[in-house]
Coordinates of N, CA, C and O in Angstrom, one line a residue:
X296 N 88.1 101.1 87.0 CA 89.2 100.2 86.7 C 88.5 99.1 86.1 O 87.5 98.5 86.8
X297 N 88.9 98.7 84.9 CA 88.4 97.4 84.3 C 89.2 96.1 84.4 O 90.4 96.4 84.3
X298 N 88.7 95.1 85.1 CA 89.5 93.9 85.5 C 89.3 92.9 84.5 O 88.0 92.5 84.2
X299 N 90.4 92.5 83.6 CA 89.8 91.4 82.7 C 89.7 90.2 83.3 O 90.1 89.9 84.5
X300 N 88.9 89.1 82.7 CA 88.6 87.9 83.0 C 89.8 87.2 83.2 O 90.7 87.2 82.2
X301 N 90.1 86.5 84.2 CA 91.4 85.6 84.5 C 91.0 84.1 84.4 O 90.1 83.6 84.6
X302 N 91.9 83.6 83.8 CA 92.1 82.4 83.3 C 93.1 81.4 84.3 O 94.0 81.8 84.6
X303 N 92.7 80.2 84.7 CA 93.5 79.4 85.5 C 94.7 78.8 84.6 O 94.5 78.2 83.5
X304 N 95.7 78.9 85.2 CA 97.0 78.4 84.7 C 97.1 76.8 84.6 O 96.5 76.2 85.8
X305 N 97.7 76.1 83.7 CA 97.9 74.7 83.8 C 99.3 74.5 83.2 O 100.0 75.2 82.6
X306 N 99.9 73.4 84.0 CA 101.3 73.1 83.8 C 101.6 72.8 82.3 O 100.7 72.2 81.5
X307 N 102.6 73.4 81.8 CA 103.3 73.0 80.4 C 102.4 74.0 79.4 O 102.5 74.0 78.2
X308 N 101.3 74.8 80.1 CA 100.7 75.8 79.0 C 101.8 76.8 78.6 O 102.6 77.2 79.4
X309 N 101.6 77.0 77.3 CA 102.3 78.1 76.6 C 101.6 79.3 77.1 O 100.7 79.6 76.8
X310 N 102.6 80.5 77.3 CA 102.3 81.8 77.8 C 103.1 82.7 76.9 O 104.3 82.7 76.5
X311 N 102.4 84.1 76.8 CA 103.2 85.2 76.0 C 103.5 86.2 77.1 O 102.6 86.4 78.0
X312 N 104.6 86.6 77.3 CA 105.1 87.8 78.2 C 105.0 89.1 77.5 O 105.7 89.3 76.6
X313 N 104.5 90.2 78.0 CA 104.5 91.3 77.6 C 105.2 92.5 78.6 O 105.1 92.2 79.8
X314 N 106.2 93.1 78.0 CA 107.0 94.2 79.0 C 107.7 94.8 78.3 O 108.1 95.0 76.9
X315 N 108.8 95.4 79.1 CA 110.0 96.4 78.6 C 111.2 95.7 79.3 O 111.7 96.4 80.1
X316 N 111.6 94.5 78.8 CA 112.8 93.9 79.5 C 114.0 94.9 79.3 O 114.2 95.6 78.2
X317 N 114.6 95.1 80.2 CA 115.9 96.0 80.5 C 115.5 97.4 80.5 O 116.4 98.4 80.1
X318 N 114.3 97.8 80.5 CA 113.8 99.3 80.5 C 114.0 99.9 79.1 O 113.9 99.2 78.1
X319 N 114.4 101.3 78.9 CA 114.6 101.9 77.9 C 115.8 101.6 77.4 O 116.1 102.1 76.2
X320 N 116.7 100.6 78.0 CA 118.2 100.3 77.4 C 118.1 99.9 75.9 O 118.9 100.0 75.1
X321 N 117.0 99.0 75.5 CA 116.8 98.3 74.4 C 115.6 99.2 73.3 O 115.3 98.7 72.4
X322 N 115.0 100.1 74.0 CA 114.0 100.9 73.2 C 112.7 101.1 74.1 O 112.4 100.5 75.2
X323 N 111.8 101.9 73.6 CA 110.7 102.1 74.2 C 109.6 101.3 73.7 O 108.4 101.3 74.1
X324 N 109.7 100.5 72.8 CA 108.5 99.5 72.3 C 108.4 98.3 73.1 O 109.4 97.7 73.7
X325 N 107.0 97.8 73.2 CA 106.8 96.8 74.1 C 107.5 95.5 73.7 O 107.5 95.6 72.2
X326 N 107.8 94.5 74.3 CA 108.5 93.3 73.7 C 107.5 92.2 74.1 O 106.9 92.1 75.2
X327 N 107.5 91.2 73.4 CA 106.6 90.0 73.4 C 107.4 88.8 73.2 O 107.9 88.8 72.3
X328 N 107.4 88.1 74.5 CA 108.2 86.9 74.4 C 107.3 85.6 74.8 O 106.2 85.9 75.2
X329 N 107.9 84.3 74.9 CA 107.1 83.2 75.1 C 107.9 82.5 76.2 O 109.0 82.7 76.5
X330 N 107.0 81.7 76.9 CA 107.6 80.9 78.0 C 106.4 79.8 78.2 O 105.5 79.7 77.4
X331 N 106.6 79.0 79.1 CA 105.7 77.8 79.3 C 105.7 77.7 81.0 O 106.8 77.9 81.6
X332 N 104.5 77.2 81.5 CA 104.4 77.1 82.9 C 105.3 75.8 83.2 O 104.8 74.7 82.6
X333 N 106.2 75.7 84.3 CA 106.8 74.4 84.5 C 106.5 74.1 85.8 O 106.6 72.8 86.3
X334 N 105.7 74.9 86.5 CA 105.3 74.3 88.0 C 104.2 75.3 88.6 O 104.3 76.5 88.2
X335 N 103.2 74.7 89.1 CA 102.2 75.4 89.9 C 102.6 75.2 91.4 O 102.3 74.2 91.9
X336 N 102.7 76.4 92.1 CA 103.2 76.3 93.5 C 101.9 76.4 94.1 O 101.2 77.4 94.0
X337 N 101.6 75.6 95.1 CA 100.4 75.7 96.0 C 100.7 75.9 97.5 O 101.6 75.4 98.0
X338 N 99.6 76.5 98.0 CA 99.9 76.5 99.6 C 99.2 75.6 100.1 O 98.7 74.5 99.6
X339 N 99.1 75.4 101.6 CA 98.5 74.3 102.3 C 97.0 74.0 102.1 O 96.6 73.0 102.1
X340 N 96.3 74.9 101.4 CA 94.8 74.9 101.2 C 94.8 74.5 99.8 O 93.5 74.3 99.3
X341 N 95.8 74.2 99.0 CA 95.7 73.8 97.5 C 95.5 75.0 96.6 O 95.4 74.7 95.4
X342 N 95.6 76.2 97.1 CA 95.4 77.4 96.2 C 96.8 77.7 95.6 O 97.8 77.6 96.0
X343 N 96.9 78.0 94.3 CA 98.0 78.3 93.7 C 98.3 79.8 94.0 O 97.7 80.9 94.0
X344 N 99.6 80.0 94.6 CA 100.1 81.3 95.0 C 101.4 81.9 94.0 O 101.6 82.9 94.2
X345 N 101.8 80.9 93.3 CA 102.9 81.1 92.5 C 103.0 80.4 91.2 O 102.7 79.2 91.4
X346 N 103.3 80.8 90.3 CA 103.4 80.2 88.8 C 105.1 80.3 88.5 O 105.4 81.3 88.3
X347 N 105.5 79.1 88.3 CA 107.0 79.0 87.9 C 106.9 79.0 86.4 O 106.3 77.9 85.8
X348 N 107.6 79.7 85.6 CA 107.6 79.7 84.2 C 109.2 79.4 83.9 O 110.2 79.7 84.5
X349 N 109.4 78.6 82.6 CA 110.6 78.2 82.1 C 111.3 79.4 81.1 O 111.0 79.4 80.2
X350 N 112.0 80.4 81.9 CA 112.5 81.4 81.1 C 111.7 82.5 80.5 O 110.4 82.2 80.8
X351 N 112.2 83.1 79.8 CA 111.4 84.3 79.1 C 111.4 85.7 79.8 O 111.1 86.7 79.1
X352 N 111.6 85.6 81.2 CA 111.5 86.8 81.9 C 112.9 87.5 81.9 O 113.8 86.8 82.2
X353 N 112.9 88.9 82.0 CA 114.0 89.6 82.1 C 114.0 90.8 83.0 O 112.6 91.2 83.1
X354 N 114.9 91.2 83.7 CA 114.5 92.6 84.5 C 113.8 93.7 83.6 O 114.1 93.9 82.5
X355 N 112.6 94.2 84.1 CA 111.9 95.1 83.4 C 110.6 94.5 83.0 O 109.7 95.2 82.5
X356 N 110.5 93.1 83.0 CA 109.3 92.5 82.6 C 108.3 92.5 84.0 O 107.2 92.1 83.8
X357 N 108.8 92.7 85.2 CA 108.1 92.7 86.2 C 106.7 93.6 86.2 O 107.0 94.7 85.7
X358 N 105.6 93.1 86.6 CA 104.4 93.8 86.6 C 103.6 93.7 85.1 O 102.6 94.0 85.1
X359 N 104.3 92.9 84.3 CA 103.7 92.7 82.8 C 103.0 91.3 82.9 O 103.2 90.7 83.7
X360 N 101.9 91.3 82.1 CA 101.0 90.3 82.2 C 101.5 89.2 81.6 O 102.5 89.3 80.3
X361 N 101.1 87.8 81.7 CA 101.4 86.6 81.1 C 100.1 86.3 80.8 O 99.1 86.0 81.3
X362 N 100.0 86.2 79.3 CA 98.6 85.7 78.7 C 98.7 84.4 77.9 O 99.9 84.1 77.3
X363 N 97.5 83.8 77.9 CA 97.5 82.6 76.9 C 97.3 82.8 75.4 O 97.3 84.0 75.3
X364 N 97.3 81.8 74.7 CA 97.1 82.1 73.2 C 95.7 82.9 72.8 O 95.8 83.4 71.7
X365 N 94.9 82.8 73.5 CA 93.6 83.6 73.5 C 93.6 84.9 73.8 O 92.6 85.7 73.8
X366 N 94.8 85.4 74.6 CA 94.7 86.6 75.2 C 94.1 86.9 76.6 O 94.1 87.9 77.0
X367 N 93.9 85.7 77.1 CA 93.4 85.8 78.6 C 94.6 85.8 79.5 O 95.5 85.2 79.2
X368 N 94.5 86.8 80.6 CA 95.3 87.0 81.5 C 95.6 85.9 82.5 O 94.5 85.4 83.1
X369 N 96.7 85.3 82.5 CA 96.9 84.1 83.4 C 97.7 84.5 84.5 O 97.3 84.0 85.7
X370 N 98.4 85.4 84.7 CA 99.4 85.8 85.7 C 100.3 87.1 85.4 O 99.9 87.7 84.3
X371 N 100.9 87.6 86.5 CA 101.8 88.9 86.1 C 103.0 88.5 86.8 O 103.3 87.8 87.7
X372 N 104.2 88.9 86.0 CA 105.6 88.6 86.2 C 106.0 89.3 87.4 O 105.5 90.4 87.5
X373 N 106.7 88.5 88.3 CA 107.2 89.2 89.5 C 108.7 88.9 89.7 O 109.3 89.9 90.2
X374 N 109.2 88.0 89.3 CA 110.8 87.6 89.8 C 111.5 86.6 88.9 O 110.8 85.8 88.3
X375 N 112.6 86.7 88.9 CA 113.5 85.8 88.3 C 114.6 85.3 89.2 O 114.9 86.1 90.1
X376 N 115.2 84.1 89.1 CA 116.4 83.8 89.8 C 117.6 83.9 88.8 O 117.6 83.2 87.7
X377 N 118.5 85.0 88.8 CA 119.4 85.2 88.0 C 120.1 84.2 87.6 O 120.7 83.4 88.5
X378 N 120.8 84.0 86.6 CA 121.6 82.9 86.1 C 120.9 81.4 85.9 O 121.6 80.6 85.7
X379 N 119.5 81.4 85.9 CA 118.9 80.4 85.8 C 117.7 80.8 84.9 O 117.5 81.8 84.3
X380 N 116.9 79.6 84.4 CA 115.6 79.8 83.6 C 114.4 79.7 84.5 O 113.3 79.4 84.1
X381 N 114.6 79.9 85.8 CA 113.6 79.7 86.9 C 113.1 81.4 87.1 O 113.7 82.1 87.6
X382 N 111.8 81.3 86.5 CA 111.0 82.6 86.8 C 109.7 82.4 87.2 O 109.2 81.4 87.2
X383 N 109.2 83.6 88.0 CA 107.8 83.5 88.8 C 106.9 84.5 88.4 O 107.2 85.6 87.9
X384 N 105.7 84.3 88.3 CA 104.6 85.1 88.2 C 103.5 84.8 89.3 O 103.6 83.7 90.1
X385 N 102.7 85.8 89.7 CA 101.5 85.5 90.5 C 100.4 85.3 89.7 O 100.1 85.9 88.5
X386 N 99.5 84.3 90.1 CA 98.4 84.1 89.5 C 97.5 85.3 89.4 O 97.4 86.2 90.4
X387 N 96.6 85.4 88.3 CA 95.7 86.6 88.1 C 94.7 86.7 89.0 O 94.2 87.6 89.5
X388 N 94.3 85.4 89.5 CA 93.1 85.4 90.7 C 93.7 86.2 92.0 O 92.8 86.8 92.7
X389 N 95.1 86.1 92.3 CA 95.5 86.9 93.4 C 95.6 88.4 93.0 O 95.1 89.1 93.9
X390 N 95.9 88.7 92.0 CA 95.8 90.0 91.6 C 94.5 90.8 91.7 O 94.1 91.7 92.1
X391 N 93.5 89.9 91.2 CA 91.9 90.6 91.3 C 91.5 90.5 92.8 O 90.9 91.5 93.1
X392 N 91.9 89.5 93.5 CA 91.5 89.7 95.0 C 92.2 90.9 95.5 O 91.6 91.5 96.4
X393 N 93.4 91.2 95.0 CA 94.2 92.5 95.8 C 93.4 93.7 95.3 O 93.2 94.5 96.1
X394 N 93.1 93.7 94.0 CA 92.4 94.9 93.5 C 91.0 95.1 94.1 O 90.5 96.4 94.5
X395 N 90.1 94.1 94.3 CA 88.8 93.9 95.0 C 88.9 94.5 96.4 O 88.3 95.4 96.9
X396 N 90.2 94.1 97.0 CA 90.3 94.3 98.5 C 90.5 95.9 98.6 O 90.3 96.6 99.6
X397 N 91.4 96.3 97.7 CA 91.7 97.8 97.7 C 91.2 99.0 97.0 O 91.3 100.0 97.0
X398 N 90.0 98.5 96.4 CA 89.2 99.3 95.5 C 88.5 100.1 96.4 O 87.9 99.7 97.6
X399 N 88.4 101.6 96.0 CA 87.4 102.4 97.0 C 86.3 102.5 96.4 O 85.9 102.4 95.4

């Protein structure tokens, strides 16, 4: 498994979302959308555990990467609050930690 270099997110940073929103209902081609970071949620230790983005995610984007303008992975799409523009991703660092922990 090749793990890409992860870059730390910054508030108001513009990101690109890659995925298959709504699954095969709209086609099998990958969709690229835009969003921006609206909030970085931190735990009690100050570590970012959730990235809030301003819209752009749809059902079917979950698991897809959020990348910056240079193509660096910043996070992975995980959830939306239906009927709002409040969407969430997990930081790339958390994904890397998970992979390292579960690698055989």
